[in-house]
Coordinates of C-alpha atoms in Angstrom, one line a residue:
Chain A
M1 CA 0.0 0.0 0.0
E2 CA 1.2 3.5 -0.8
E3 CA 2.2 5.5 2.3
F4 CA -0.4 8.2 1.6
E5 CA -3.1 5.6 1.2
L6 CA -2.1 4.1 4.6
I7 CA -2.2 7.5 6.3
R8 CA -5.6 8.3 4.7
K9 CA -6.9 5.2 6.3
I10 CA -5.6 6.2 9.7
I11 CA -6.2 9.9 10.1
P12 CA -9.6 11.0 11.3
T13 CA -12.1 12.5 8.9
Y14 CA -14.0 14.2 11.7
Y15 CA -13.5 15.1 15.4
R16 CA -15.8 13.9 18.1
Q17 CA -14.6 16.6 20.5
P18 CA -15.9 20.1 19.8
S19 CA -12.8 21.6 21.5
V20 CA -10.5 20.8 18.6
V21 CA -9.2 24.1 17.2
K22 CA -6.7 22.6 14.7
G23 CA -6.6 18.9 14.1
V24 CA -4.0 16.6 12.4
G25 CA -2.0 18.1 9.6
D26 CA 0.0 21.1 10.8
D27 CA 3.1 21.3 13.0
A28 CA 1.1 20.5 16.1
F29 CA -2.5 20.0 17.4
V30 CA -4.5 22.9 19.0
F31 CA -7.4 22.6 21.4
R32 CA -9.3 24.8 23.8
S33 CA -10.6 24.0 27.3
S34 CA -12.6 25.7 30.0
E35 CA -11.8 22.8 32.3
D36 CA -8.6 21.4 33.7
I37 CA -6.5 19.2 31.4
V38 CA -5.2 15.8 32.3
F39 CA -2.2 14.4 30.4
T40 CA -0.6 10.9 30.5
T41 CA 1.8 8.8 28.5
D42 CA 2.4 5.0 28.3
T43 CA 5.1 3.2 26.4
M44 CA 5.0 -0.4 25.4
V45 CA 7.9 -2.4 23.9
E46 CA 7.4 -5.6 21.9
E47 CA 8.5 -8.8 23.6
V48 CA 8.7 -6.8 26.9
H49 CA 5.1 -5.5 27.3
F50 CA 3.3 -7.4 24.5
S51 CA 3.9 -10.1 22.0
R52 CA 2.5 -10.5 18.5
K53 CA 2.8 -14.2 19.2
T54 CA 0.0 -14.1 21.7
M55 CA -2.0 -11.0 20.6
D56 CA -3.0 -9.8 17.2
T57 CA -2.2 -6.1 16.6
H58 CA -5.9 -5.1 17.0
A59 CA -5.7 -6.2 20.6
V60 CA -2.2 -4.6 21.0
G61 CA -3.6 -1.2 19.9
Y62 CA -6.7 -1.5 22.1
R63 CA -4.8 -2.5 25.2
A64 CA -2.1 0.2 24.7
L65 CA -4.8 2.9 24.6
A66 CA -6.7 1.2 27.5
A67 CA -3.6 1.7 29.7
N68 CA -3.8 5.5 29.0
V69 CA -7.6 5.7 29.4
S70 CA -7.3 3.9 32.7
D71 CA -4.8 6.6 33.9
L72 CA -7.3 9.3 32.8
A73 CA -10.0 7.4 34.7
A74 CA -7.8 7.3 37.8
M75 CA -7.7 11.1 37.8
G76 CA -11.5 11.4 37.5
S77 CA -11.2 12.9 34.0
R78 CA -13.2 12.4 30.8
P79 CA -11.0 11.0 28.0
A80 CA -10.7 13.4 25.0
F81 CA -7.6 12.9 22.8
Y82 CA -4.9 10.5 22.1
S83 CA -1.7 10.5 20.0
V84 CA 0.4 7.6 18.8
S85 CA 4.2 7.4 18.3
L86 CA 5.2 4.2 16.7
V87 CA 8.6 2.6 16.1
L88 CA 8.0 -0.2 13.7
T89 CA 10.2 -3.1 12.6
P90 CA 10.3 -3.9 8.8
D91 CA 8.2 -7.1 9.2
W92 CA 5.0 -5.2 10.1
T93 CA 2.4 -5.5 7.3
D94 CA 0.0 -2.8 6.3
E95 CA -2.8 -4.9 7.6
E96 CA -1.1 -5.2 11.0
I97 CA -0.6 -1.4 11.1
I98 CA -4.2 -0.7 10.2
A99 CA -5.5 -3.3 12.7
L100 CA -3.4 -1.6 15.4
Y101 CA -5.1 1.7 14.8
D102 CA -8.5 0.0 14.5
G103 CA -8.0 -1.6 17.9
M104 CA -7.3 1.9 19.4
E105 CA -10.3 3.3 17.5
Q106 CA -12.6 0.7 19.0
L107 CA -11.8 1.9 22.5
A108 CA -11.6 5.6 21.4
G109 CA -15.1 5.4 20.0
K110 CA -16.5 4.2 23.3
H111 CA -15.0 7.1 25.1
S112 CA -15.5 9.8 22.3
M113 CA -11.8 10.2 21.9
D114 CA -10.0 11.7 18.9
L115 CA -6.7 10.7 17.4
V116 CA -4.8 14.0 17.2
G117 CA -1.2 13.4 16.3
G118 CA 1.9 11.2 16.5
D119 CA 4.5 9.9 14.2
T120 CA 5.8 6.6 12.8
V121 CA 9.5 5.8 12.4
S122 CA 11.5 2.7 11.6
G123 CA 13.5 0.7 14.1
S124 CA 14.8 -2.7 15.0
Q125 CA 12.3 -3.2 17.9
T126 CA 8.6 -2.2 17.9
V127 CA 7.6 0.5 20.4
V128 CA 4.0 1.8 20.9
A129 CA 4.1 5.1 22.8
I130 CA 0.7 6.6 23.4
T131 CA -0.3 9.9 25.1
A132 CA -3.8 10.8 26.1
H133 CA -5.6 14.0 27.3
G134 CA -8.7 14.2 29.4
Y135 CA -10.9 17.0 30.8
L136 CA -11.7 17.6 34.4
P137 CA -13.9 20.1 36.2
P138 CA -11.7 22.5 38.1
D139 CA -10.6 21.1 41.5
K140 CA -12.2 17.7 40.9
G141 CA -8.9 15.9 40.3
R142 CA -8.9 12.5 42.1
Y143 CA -5.6 11.8 43.7
R144 CA -3.8 9.0 45.5
S145 CA -3.1 11.4 48.4
D146 CA -6.8 12.0 49.3
A147 CA -7.5 8.9 51.4
E148 CA -8.5 9.8 55.0
D149 CA -8.9 8.0 58.4
G150 CA -12.4 6.4 58.5
D151 CA -12.7 6.0 54.7
V152 CA -14.1 2.8 53.1
I153 CA -12.1 1.1 50.3
F154 CA -13.7 0.0 47.1
V155 CA -12.7 -1.7 43.9
T156 CA -14.5 -2.0 40.5
G157 CA -14.9 -5.3 38.6
T158 CA -13.1 -8.5 39.4
L159 CA -9.3 -8.8 39.8
G160 CA -6.7 -11.2 38.4
D161 CA -8.7 -12.0 35.2
S162 CA -6.1 -10.3 33.0
R163 CA -3.3 -12.4 34.5
G164 CA -5.5 -15.5 34.0
G165 CA -6.0 -14.6 30.4
L166 CA -2.3 -14.2 29.9
E167 CA -1.9 -17.7 31.3
E168 CA -4.4 -19.1 28.8
L169 CA -2.5 -17.5 25.9
M170 CA 1.0 -18.5 27.1
N171 CA 0.2 -22.0 28.2
P172 CA -3.0 -23.1 26.4
G173 CA -4.6 -26.3 27.8
E174 CA -7.1 -28.6 26.3
S175 CA -9.8 -25.9 26.6
V176 CA -9.4 -22.2 26.7
S177 CA -11.4 -19.5 28.6
G178 CA -12.7 -17.0 26.1
H179 CA -13.8 -14.8 29.0
L180 CA -10.3 -14.6 30.6
I181 CA -8.6 -14.0 27.3
A182 CA -11.1 -11.2 26.5
R183 CA -10.4 -9.7 29.9
H184 CA -6.7 -9.7 29.0
R185 CA -7.0 -8.4 25.4
Y186 CA -9.8 -6.0 25.8
P187 CA -9.9 -4.6 29.3
E188 CA -12.6 -2.0 30.0
P189 CA -11.2 1.1 31.8
K190 CA -13.8 2.6 34.1
A191 CA -13.5 6.2 32.8
E192 CA -17.2 6.9 32.5
F193 CA -17.7 5.7 36.1
A194 CA -14.8 7.8 37.5
A195 CA -15.9 11.0 35.7
G196 CA -19.5 10.5 36.7
L197 CA -18.6 10.9 40.4
T198 CA -18.2 14.7 40.5
S199 CA -21.0 15.0 43.1
L200 CA -18.6 13.4 45.7
S201 CA -16.8 16.1 47.6
R202 CA -13.7 13.8 48.1
L203 CA -12.6 10.7 46.3
C204 CA -9.2 9.0 46.4
L205 CA -8.5 7.0 43.2
N206 CA -5.8 4.8 41.6
D207 CA -6.1 2.5 38.7
I208 CA -5.1 -1.1 38.9
S209 CA -2.3 -1.5 36.4
D210 CA 0.4 -3.2 38.5
G211 CA -1.9 -5.2 40.9
I212 CA -3.9 -4.1 43.9
A213 CA -1.0 -4.8 46.2
S214 CA 1.1 -2.2 44.5
E215 CA -1.7 0.4 44.0
A216 CA -2.9 0.1 47.6
N217 CA 0.6 0.8 48.8
E218 CA 0.8 3.8 46.6
I219 CA -2.4 5.2 48.2
A220 CA -1.1 4.4 51.7
T221 CA 2.2 6.2 51.0
A222 CA 0.7 9.2 49.2
S223 CA -2.0 9.7 51.8
G224 CA 0.1 8.7 54.9
V225 CA -2.5 6.2 56.1
R226 CA -3.0 2.5 56.8
L227 CA -5.2 0.5 54.5
H228 CA -7.0 -2.6 55.9
L229 CA -8.0 -5.0 53.1
Q230 CA -10.3 -8.0 53.8
K231 CA -8.8 -10.8 51.7
E232 CA -12.1 -12.7 51.5
K233 CA -13.8 -9.6 50.0
V234 CA -11.4 -9.0 47.1
P235 CA -13.6 -9.8 44.1
V236 CA -12.5 -12.8 42.0
S237 CA -14.5 -14.0 39.0
E238 CA -16.0 -17.5 39.1
E239 CA -14.1 -18.3 35.9
L240 CA -10.7 -17.5 37.4
R241 CA -11.5 -19.4 40.6
N242 CA -12.7 -22.4 38.7
R243 CA -9.8 -22.6 36.2
Y244 CA -7.0 -21.5 38.5
P245 CA -8.1 -22.4 42.1
D246 CA -4.5 -22.4 43.4
Q247 CA -3.4 -19.1 41.8
A248 CA -6.6 -17.0 41.7
G249 CA -6.1 -15.5 45.2
E250 CA -2.6 -14.4 44.5
W251 CA -3.3 -13.1 40.9
A252 CA -6.2 -11.0 42.3
L253 CA -3.7 -9.2 44.6
S254 CA -0.6 -8.9 42.3
G255 CA -1.7 -9.9 38.8
G256 CA -2.0 -6.5 37.4
E257 CA -3.3 -4.9 34.1
D258 CA -7.0 -5.4 35.0
F259 CA -7.4 -1.6 34.6
E260 CA -10.1 -1.5 37.2
L261 CA -10.2 1.2 39.9
L262 CA -9.2 1.1 43.5
G263 CA -10.4 4.0 45.7
T264 CA -11.5 5.3 49.1
V265 CA -14.5 7.5 50.1
A266 CA -16.1 8.7 53.4
P267 CA -18.7 6.1 54.6
G268 CA -21.4 8.7 54.0
E269 CA -20.7 8.6 50.2
K270 CA -21.0 4.8 49.8
E271 CA -24.6 5.1 48.6
A272 CA -23.7 7.7 45.9
L273 CA -20.9 5.5 44.7
L274 CA -23.2 2.4 44.5
E275 CA -25.9 4.3 42.7
K276 CA -23.5 5.3 39.9
A277 CA -22.2 1.8 39.7
R278 CA -25.7 0.4 39.3
E279 CA -26.5 3.0 36.7
L280 CA -23.5 1.9 34.6
D281 CA -23.9 -1.8 35.4
I282 CA -20.4 -1.9 37.1
R283 CA -19.6 -4.4 39.8
L284 CA -18.5 -2.5 42.9
T285 CA -17.1 -4.1 46.0
F286 CA -16.2 -2.7 49.4
I287 CA -13.1 -4.4 50.5
G288 CA -11.8 -2.6 53.6
T289 CA -11.2 0.5 55.6
V290 CA -8.6 3.3 56.1
S291 CA -7.1 4.2 59.5
A292 CA -4.7 6.9 60.6
S293 CA -1.1 5.7 60.9
D294 CA 2.4 7.1 61.4
L295 CA 3.6 4.3 59.3
P296 CA 1.9 4.1 55.8
E297 CA 1.2 0.4 55.1
V298 CA -1.4 -2.0 53.8
L299 CA -2.7 -4.8 56.0
L300 CA -4.4 -7.9 54.6
H301 CA -6.8 -9.5 57.0
S302 CA -8.2 -13.0 56.6
P303 CA -9.5 -15.7 59.0
Q304 CA -6.0 -17.1 59.1
G305 CA -4.6 -13.8 60.5
T306 CA -3.1 -10.5 59.3
E307 CA -0.3 -10.0 56.9
T308 CA 1.4 -6.9 55.5
L309 CA 0.8 -6.6 51.8
Q310 CA 4.0 -5.5 50.1
P311 CA 3.9 -3.5 46.8
T312 CA 5.0 -6.5 44.7
G313 CA 2.9 -9.1 46.4
Y314 CA 2.5 -10.2 49.9
T315 CA 4.8 -11.5 52.6
H316 CA 4.1 -12.5 56.2
L317 CA 4.3 -9.8 58.8
K318 CA 7.2 -11.7 60.5
E319 CA 9.2 -11.6 57.3
R320 CA 8.6 -7.9 56.8
R321 CA 9.8 -7.0 60.2
K322 CA 13.1 -8.8 59.4
R323 CA 13.5 -6.7 56.4
L324 CA 13.2 -3.4 58.3
Chain B
M1 CA 23.0 4.4 41.3
E2 CA 19.8 3.3 42.9
E3 CA 16.7 3.7 40.8
F4 CA 15.1 6.1 43.3
E5 CA 18.2 8.2 43.5
L6 CA 18.3 8.5 39.7
I7 CA 14.6 9.5 39.6
R8 CA 15.2 12.1 42.4
K9 CA 17.9 13.7 40.2
I10 CA 15.5 13.9 37.3
I11 CA 12.1 14.9 38.6
P12 CA 11.5 18.7 39.1
T13 CA 11.6 20.1 42.6
Y14 CA 9.5 23.1 41.5
Y15 CA 7.5 24.2 38.5
R16 CA 8.1 27.3 36.4
Q17 CA 4.6 27.4 35.0
P18 CA 2.0 28.6 37.5
S19 CA -0.7 26.7 35.5
V20 CA 0.4 23.3 36.9
V21 CA -2.4 21.9 39.1
K22 CA -0.8 18.5 39.8
G23 CA 2.7 17.7 38.8
V24 CA 4.7 14.5 38.5
G25 CA 3.8 11.7 40.9
D26 CA 0.2 10.6 40.4
D27 CA -1.4 8.7 37.5
A28 CA -1.2 11.7 35.2
F29 CA -0.4 15.4 35.1
V30 CA -3.0 18.1 35.5
F31 CA -2.9 21.8 34.3
R32 CA -5.2 24.7 33.7
S33 CA -5.3 27.2 30.8
S34 CA -7.3 30.2 29.8
E35 CA -5.5 30.1 26.4
D36 CA -5.5 27.6 23.6
I37 CA -3.2 24.6 24.1
V38 CA -0.8 23.3 21.5
F39 CA 0.5 19.8 21.6
T40 CA 3.2 18.0 19.6
T41 CA 5.2 14.8 19.7
D42 CA 8.6 13.8 18.2
T43 CA 10.2 10.4 18.2
M44 CA 13.9 9.7 17.7
V45 CA 15.5 6.3 17.3
E46 CA 19.2 5.7 17.9
E47 CA 21.2 5.0 14.8
V48 CA 18.3 6.3 12.7
H49 CA 17.9 9.9 14.0
F50 CA 21.0 10.3 16.2
S51 CA 24.1 8.4 17.2
R52 CA 26.0 8.4 20.5
K53 CA 29.1 8.0 18.3
T54 CA 28.8 11.6 17.1
M55 CA 26.8 13.2 19.9
D56 CA 27.0 13.0 23.7
T57 CA 23.7 12.3 25.4
H58 CA 23.5 15.9 26.7
A59 CA 23.3 17.1 23.1
V60 CA 20.9 14.2 22.2
G61 CA 18.5 15.4 24.9
Y62 CA 18.8 19.1 24.0
R63 CA 18.2 18.4 20.3
A64 CA 15.3 16.1 20.9
L65 CA 13.5 18.7 22.9
A66 CA 14.5 21.4 20.4
A67 CA 12.6 19.6 17.7
N68 CA 9.5 19.8 19.8
V69 CA 10.0 23.4 20.8
S70 CA 10.5 24.3 17.1
D71 CA 7.1 22.8 16.4
L72 CA 5.5 24.8 19.2
A73 CA 7.2 27.9 17.7
A74 CA 5.8 27.1 14.3
M75 CA 2.3 27.3 15.7
G76 CA 3.1 30.7 17.4
S77 CA 2.8 29.3 20.9
R78 CA 4.8 29.8 24.1
P79 CA 6.4 26.5 25.2
A80 CA 5.2 25.3 28.7
F81 CA 5.6 21.6 29.3
Y82 CA 7.4 18.5 28.1
S83 CA 7.3 14.8 28.9
V84 CA 9.8 12.1 28.0
S85 CA 9.3 8.5 27.1
L86 CA 12.5 6.6 26.9
V87 CA 13.3 3.1 25.7
L88 CA 16.9 2.5 26.9
T89 CA 19.3 -0.3 26.0
P90 CA 21.2 -1.9 28.9
D91 CA 24.5 -0.2 28.0
W92 CA 23.2 3.3 29.0
T93 CA 25.1 4.5 32.1
D94 CA 23.5 6.5 34.9
E95 CA 25.7 9.4 33.8
E96 CA 24.4 9.2 30.2
I97 CA 20.8 9.2 31.4
I98 CA 21.4 12.2 33.7
A99 CA 23.2 14.1 30.9
L100 CA 20.3 13.4 28.5
Y101 CA 17.8 15.0 31.0
D102 CA 20.3 17.8 31.7
G103 CA 20.5 18.6 28.0
M104 CA 16.7 18.9 27.8
E105 CA 16.7 21.0 31.0
Q106 CA 19.2 23.4 29.4
L107 CA 16.8 24.2 26.7
A108 CA 13.7 23.9 28.9
G109 CA 15.2 26.6 31.2
K110 CA 15.6 29.0 28.4
H111 CA 11.9 28.6 27.5
S112 CA 10.5 28.3 31.1
M113 CA 9.3 24.7 30.4
D114 CA 8.6 22.1 33.0
L115 CA 9.1 18.4 32.8
V116 CA 5.7 16.9 33.7
G117 CA 5.8 13.2 33.0
G118 CA 7.0 10.3 31.0
D119 CA 8.3 6.8 31.5
T120 CA 11.4 4.8 31.0
V121 CA 11.4 1.1 29.9
S122 CA 14.1 -1.3 28.7
G123 CA 14.5 -2.4 25.1
S124 CA 17.1 -3.5 22.5
Q125 CA 17.2 -0.1 20.7
T126 CA 17.2 3.3 22.3
V127 CA 14.1 5.5 21.6
V128 CA 13.6 9.1 22.8
A129 CA 10.0 10.1 22.4
I130 CA 9.2 13.6 23.6
T131 CA 5.9 15.5 23.8
A132 CA 5.5 19.2 24.4
H133 CA 2.7 21.6 25.3
G134 CA 2.5 25.3 24.5
Y135 CA 0.1 28.1 25.1
L136 CA -1.5 30.3 22.5
P137 CA -3.8 33.3 22.7
P138 CA -7.2 32.2 21.2
D139 CA -7.3 32.5 17.4
K140 CA -3.6 33.3 17.2
G141 CA -2.6 29.9 15.8
R142 CA -0.1 30.3 13.0
Y143 CA -0.8 27.8 10.2
R144 CA 0.8 26.6 7.0
S145 CA -2.5 27.3 5.3
D146 CA -2.4 31.1 6.0
A147 CA -0.2 32.3 3.1
E148 CA -1.9 34.7 0.7
D149 CA -1.3 36.2 -2.7
G150 CA 1.0 39.2 -2.4
D151 CA 2.7 38.1 0.9
V152 CA 6.4 38.4 1.4
I153 CA 8.4 35.3 2.5
F154 CA 10.9 35.4 5.3
V155 CA 13.3 33.1 7.1
T156 CA 15.1 33.4 10.4
G157 CA 18.8 32.7 11.0
T158 CA 21.0 31.0 8.4
L159 CA 20.2 27.6 6.7
G160 CA 22.3 24.5 6.1
D161 CA 24.5 24.9 9.2
S162 CA 23.1 21.9 10.9
R163 CA 23.9 19.8 7.9
G164 CA 27.4 21.2 7.8
G165 CA 27.8 20.4 11.5
L166 CA 26.8 16.8 10.8
E167 CA 29.4 16.6 8.1
E168 CA 32.1 17.9 10.5
L169 CA 31.1 15.1 13.0
M170 CA 30.8 12.3 10.5
N171 CA 33.8 13.1 8.3
P172 CA 36.2 15.2 10.5
G173 CA 39.0 16.9 8.5
E174 CA 42.2 18.4 9.8
S175 CA 40.3 21.2 11.4
V176 CA 36.7 21.3 12.7
S177 CA 34.2 24.1 12.8
G178 CA 33.0 24.5 16.3
H179 CA 30.4 26.9 15.0
L180 CA 28.8 24.4 12.7
I181 CA 29.0 21.6 15.2
A182 CA 27.3 23.8 17.8
R183 CA 24.6 24.6 15.3
H184 CA 24.0 20.9 14.8
R185 CA 24.1 19.9 18.4
Y186 CA 22.5 22.9 20.0
P187 CA 20.0 24.5 17.6
E188 CA 18.0 27.5 18.9
P189 CA 14.3 27.2 18.1
K190 CA 12.7 30.6 17.6
A191 CA 9.8 30.2 20.0
E192 CA 10.2 33.6 21.7
F193 CA 10.2 35.3 18.4
A194 CA 7.1 33.5 17.0
A195 CA 5.1 34.0 20.2
G196 CA 6.1 37.7 20.3
L197 CA 4.3 38.4 17.0
T198 CA 0.7 38.4 18.3
S199 CA 0.2 42.0 17.0
L200 CA 0.3 40.6 13.5
S201 CA -3.2 40.0 12.3
R202 CA -2.1 37.2 10.0
L203 CA 1.1 35.1 9.8
C204 CA 1.8 31.9 8.0
L205 CA 4.5 29.8 9.8
N206 CA 6.4 26.5 9.4
D207 CA 9.5 25.4 11.1
I208 CA 12.5 24.2 9.1
S209 CA 13.1 20.6 10.2
D210 CA 13.3 18.8 6.9
G211 CA 14.8 21.7 4.8
I212 CA 13.3 24.8 3.3
A213 CA 12.5 22.9 0.1
S214 CA 10.2 20.6 1.9
E215 CA 8.7 23.3 4.2
A216 CA 8.0 25.8 1.4
N217 CA 6.2 23.1 -0.5
E218 CA 4.1 22.3 2.6
I219 CA 3.0 26.0 2.7
A220 CA 2.3 26.1 -1.0
T221 CA 0.1 23.0 -0.8
A222 CA -1.7 23.9 2.5
S223 CA -2.4 27.5 1.3
G224 CA -3.0 26.7 -2.4
V225 CA -0.5 29.3 -3.6
R226 CA 2.8 29.6 -5.5
L227 CA 5.9 30.5 -3.6
H228 CA 8.7 32.4 -5.4
L229 CA 12.1 32.1 -3.6
Q230 CA 15.1 34.1 -4.7
K231 CA 18.0 31.6 -4.5
E232 CA 20.6 34.3 -3.9
K233 CA 18.7 35.6 -0.9
V234 CA 18.5 32.4 1.0
P235 CA 20.8 33.1 4.0
V236 CA 23.9 31.0 4.3
S237 CA 26.5 31.5 7.0
E238 CA 30.0 32.6 6.0
E239 CA 31.4 29.6 7.9
L240 CA 29.3 27.1 5.9
R241 CA 30.1 28.9 2.6
N242 CA 33.9 28.9 3.4
R243 CA 34.1 25.3 4.5
Y244 CA 31.7 23.8 2.0
P245 CA 31.6 26.0 -1.0
D246 CA 30.3 23.3 -3.3
Q247 CA 27.6 22.0 -1.0
A248 CA 26.5 25.1 0.9
G249 CA 23.8 26.1 -1.6
E250 CA 22.2 22.7 -1.7
W251 CA 22.4 22.2 2.1
A252 CA 20.7 25.5 2.7
L253 CA 17.7 24.3 0.6
S254 CA 17.5 20.7 1.7
G255 CA 19.8 20.2 4.7
G256 CA 17.2 20.2 7.4
E257 CA 17.2 20.3 11.2
D258 CA 18.2 24.0 11.4
F259 CA 14.9 24.5 13.4
E260 CA 14.6 28.1 12.0
L261 CA 11.3 29.5 10.9
L262 CA 9.9 30.0 7.4
G263 CA 6.9 32.3 7.1
T264 CA 4.9 34.7 5.0
V265 CA 3.2 38.0 5.9
A266 CA 1.4 40.9 4.2
P267 CA 4.0 43.5 3.0
G268 CA 2.5 46.0 5.4
E269 CA 3.6 43.9 8.4
K270 CA 7.3 43.6 7.3
E271 CA 8.3 46.4 9.7
A272 CA 6.6 44.8 12.7
L273 CA 8.4 41.6 12.0
L274 CA 11.8 43.3 11.6
E275 CA 11.3 45.2 14.8
K276 CA 10.7 42.0 16.8
A277 CA 13.7 40.4 15.2
R278 CA 15.9 43.4 16.1
E279 CA 14.6 43.3 19.7
L280 CA 15.6 39.6 20.1
D281 CA 18.8 39.9 18.0
I282 CA 17.5 37.4 15.4
R283 CA 18.6 37.5 11.8
L284 CA 15.7 37.9 9.5
T285 CA 15.8 37.7 5.7
F286 CA 13.1 38.3 3.1
I287 CA 13.7 35.7 0.4
G288 CA 10.7 35.9 -1.9
T289 CA 7.0 36.5 -2.5
V290 CA 3.7 34.6 -2.8
S291 CA 1.4 34.7 -5.8
A292 CA -2.0 33.1 -6.5
S293 CA -1.9 29.9 -8.4
D294 CA -4.2 27.0 -9.4
L295 CA -1.2 24.7 -9.0
P296 CA 0.5 24.9 -5.6
E297 CA 4.3 25.0 -6.2
V298 CA 7.6 26.5 -5.2
L299 CA 9.7 28.3 -7.8
L300 CA 13.4 29.0 -7.2
H301 CA 14.6 32.0 -9.1
S302 CA 18.3 32.8 -9.8
P303 CA 20.3 34.6 -12.4
Q304 CA 20.7 31.3 -14.2
G305 CA 16.9 30.9 -14.5
T306 CA 13.9 29.4 -12.7
E307 CA 13.6 25.9 -11.3
T308 CA 10.8 24.2 -9.5
L309 CA 11.8 23.3 -6.0
Q310 CA 10.7 19.8 -5.1
P311 CA 10.0 18.9 -1.5
T312 CA 13.0 16.7 -1.2
G313 CA 15.4 19.0 -3.0
Y314 CA 15.3 20.7 -6.4
T315 CA 15.1 19.5 -9.9
H316 CA 14.9 21.4 -13.2
L317 CA 11.5 22.5 -14.4
K318 CA 11.8 20.2 -17.4
E319 CA 12.3 17.1 -15.3
R320 CA 9.3 18.0 -13.1
R321 CA 7.1 18.3 -16.1
K322 CA 8.0 14.8 -17.1
R323 CA 6.9 13.6 -13.7
L324 CA 3.4 15.0 -14.0

């Protein structure tokens, strides 16, 4: 395919966002906003963060943009724009390139996002670097540092499914779980939900990209509080529990890339949160509480006792004390 | 060096731009603007766009950001923020990484820009992907499509020096030209100049990243006009002409990466343009005129006759007619 024909297939023919002043085609993109602007970037390297052996490029594109949309969601913002910088190896076919952009477009369409820039260059290893912009009503940014003593902790969706889907792809057995694979390839960032919570006066949010163990510790550190998680309440899908009974619990805590949301609110705002979740048909689970602490940490409570949950997984309290 | 110590050396300890709402450290960066926002990206791959064999990483960083600042300048905007996505090979030392950021910081400081995000991942080929944001008074965007019949064409600085500097680095002779090498390593994008021209009612601008032959054609196509360039007037430095008498003329037209500005204005605005150039001690040269045309094209006039200037260099008019 001629380069120009390829570009024509990729660049937008219209913009969903009315705030576009100058779209693709000049030295830069120009937009206008009466709201605050949220900006994030995410870089994926082939054979490090994804593999064309286990994912077609449509899913690679979708998932790369999903990571950015999830960051926008974690700030409470409405997604608006994305740009794509690609380093492509010579073996990429035109069809693979178009499918990559189509995958992004599938998610972009759901969130009314516009493709507004980027570039494509040649290299010896494929890199997909995406940036995204979102809009935010002034002073409605949702930060990791906003958890307070007495808050309840919630999480959207179920956790560990993306890790389960990766397992299905890497080590396929006699049967495969389409559900888990879909959760890995086409995660659904909860941006509409997060942006729909502007009535809440305070909301601490973090998206689950590295696993709840890691994200909960980020909240504890940024807010200077102790998080208490009830292990039995961490939501795990039936599919994951049935297919991976031995790993489901651990993957739910440290599996990562589910692109769900972890947050805390004052107990009085639980009902508003549940109402928005019901409206959007999103599963919402309360999994613990926040308490004041001089030492930021995350405790995992279960009938078997209490452990400290480390950022990269969990170790027994005894072990952790040795480390200090 | 520990990863955290390295990050501490890189992340900003304060922000120059008062519009920062939430800086580095959460899921995304948040800012506020009463003006229009300009956004651009530029991706450089090692051994394709730069080489550590001919440039230390300080210059690599400076130059990568300069390409972005030049794009912001070409839109008439004031630079404000940049973010850096790096794919680094294992051979990068801590010192090289810090020097890369220091190089960017050197240019960022000149333009009051803040580092507001990015990520660093491992890979088998180094990639430096930078994004930048600038501010623009509403409706003061300077586009390639704004050239009109009767305009005069101007260019800042001298052209071809960066190409000359590259030659000095790739094929060093008995003596080297520090001036040309500095022009290649540390180009000076004309953002302050471009953003200082808001009194002009209309201004067509393009930055010279691929060579004036290419950029002039972009203006002709976007504006639907004919550009007439006077070859003898295209500004070439004495240093370039002395050291490369045979190539200087061609490099000035197609050398690229000078990061100067090419533009057109109504003749009545020449004086305002010159005044701003004098104020900032910037060389400004008028090199031609714009005329109406059904066929967008760039003509290069010289005492030897008239040629059509093709985007990637120049060919004789006769040859071009064959192509059509």
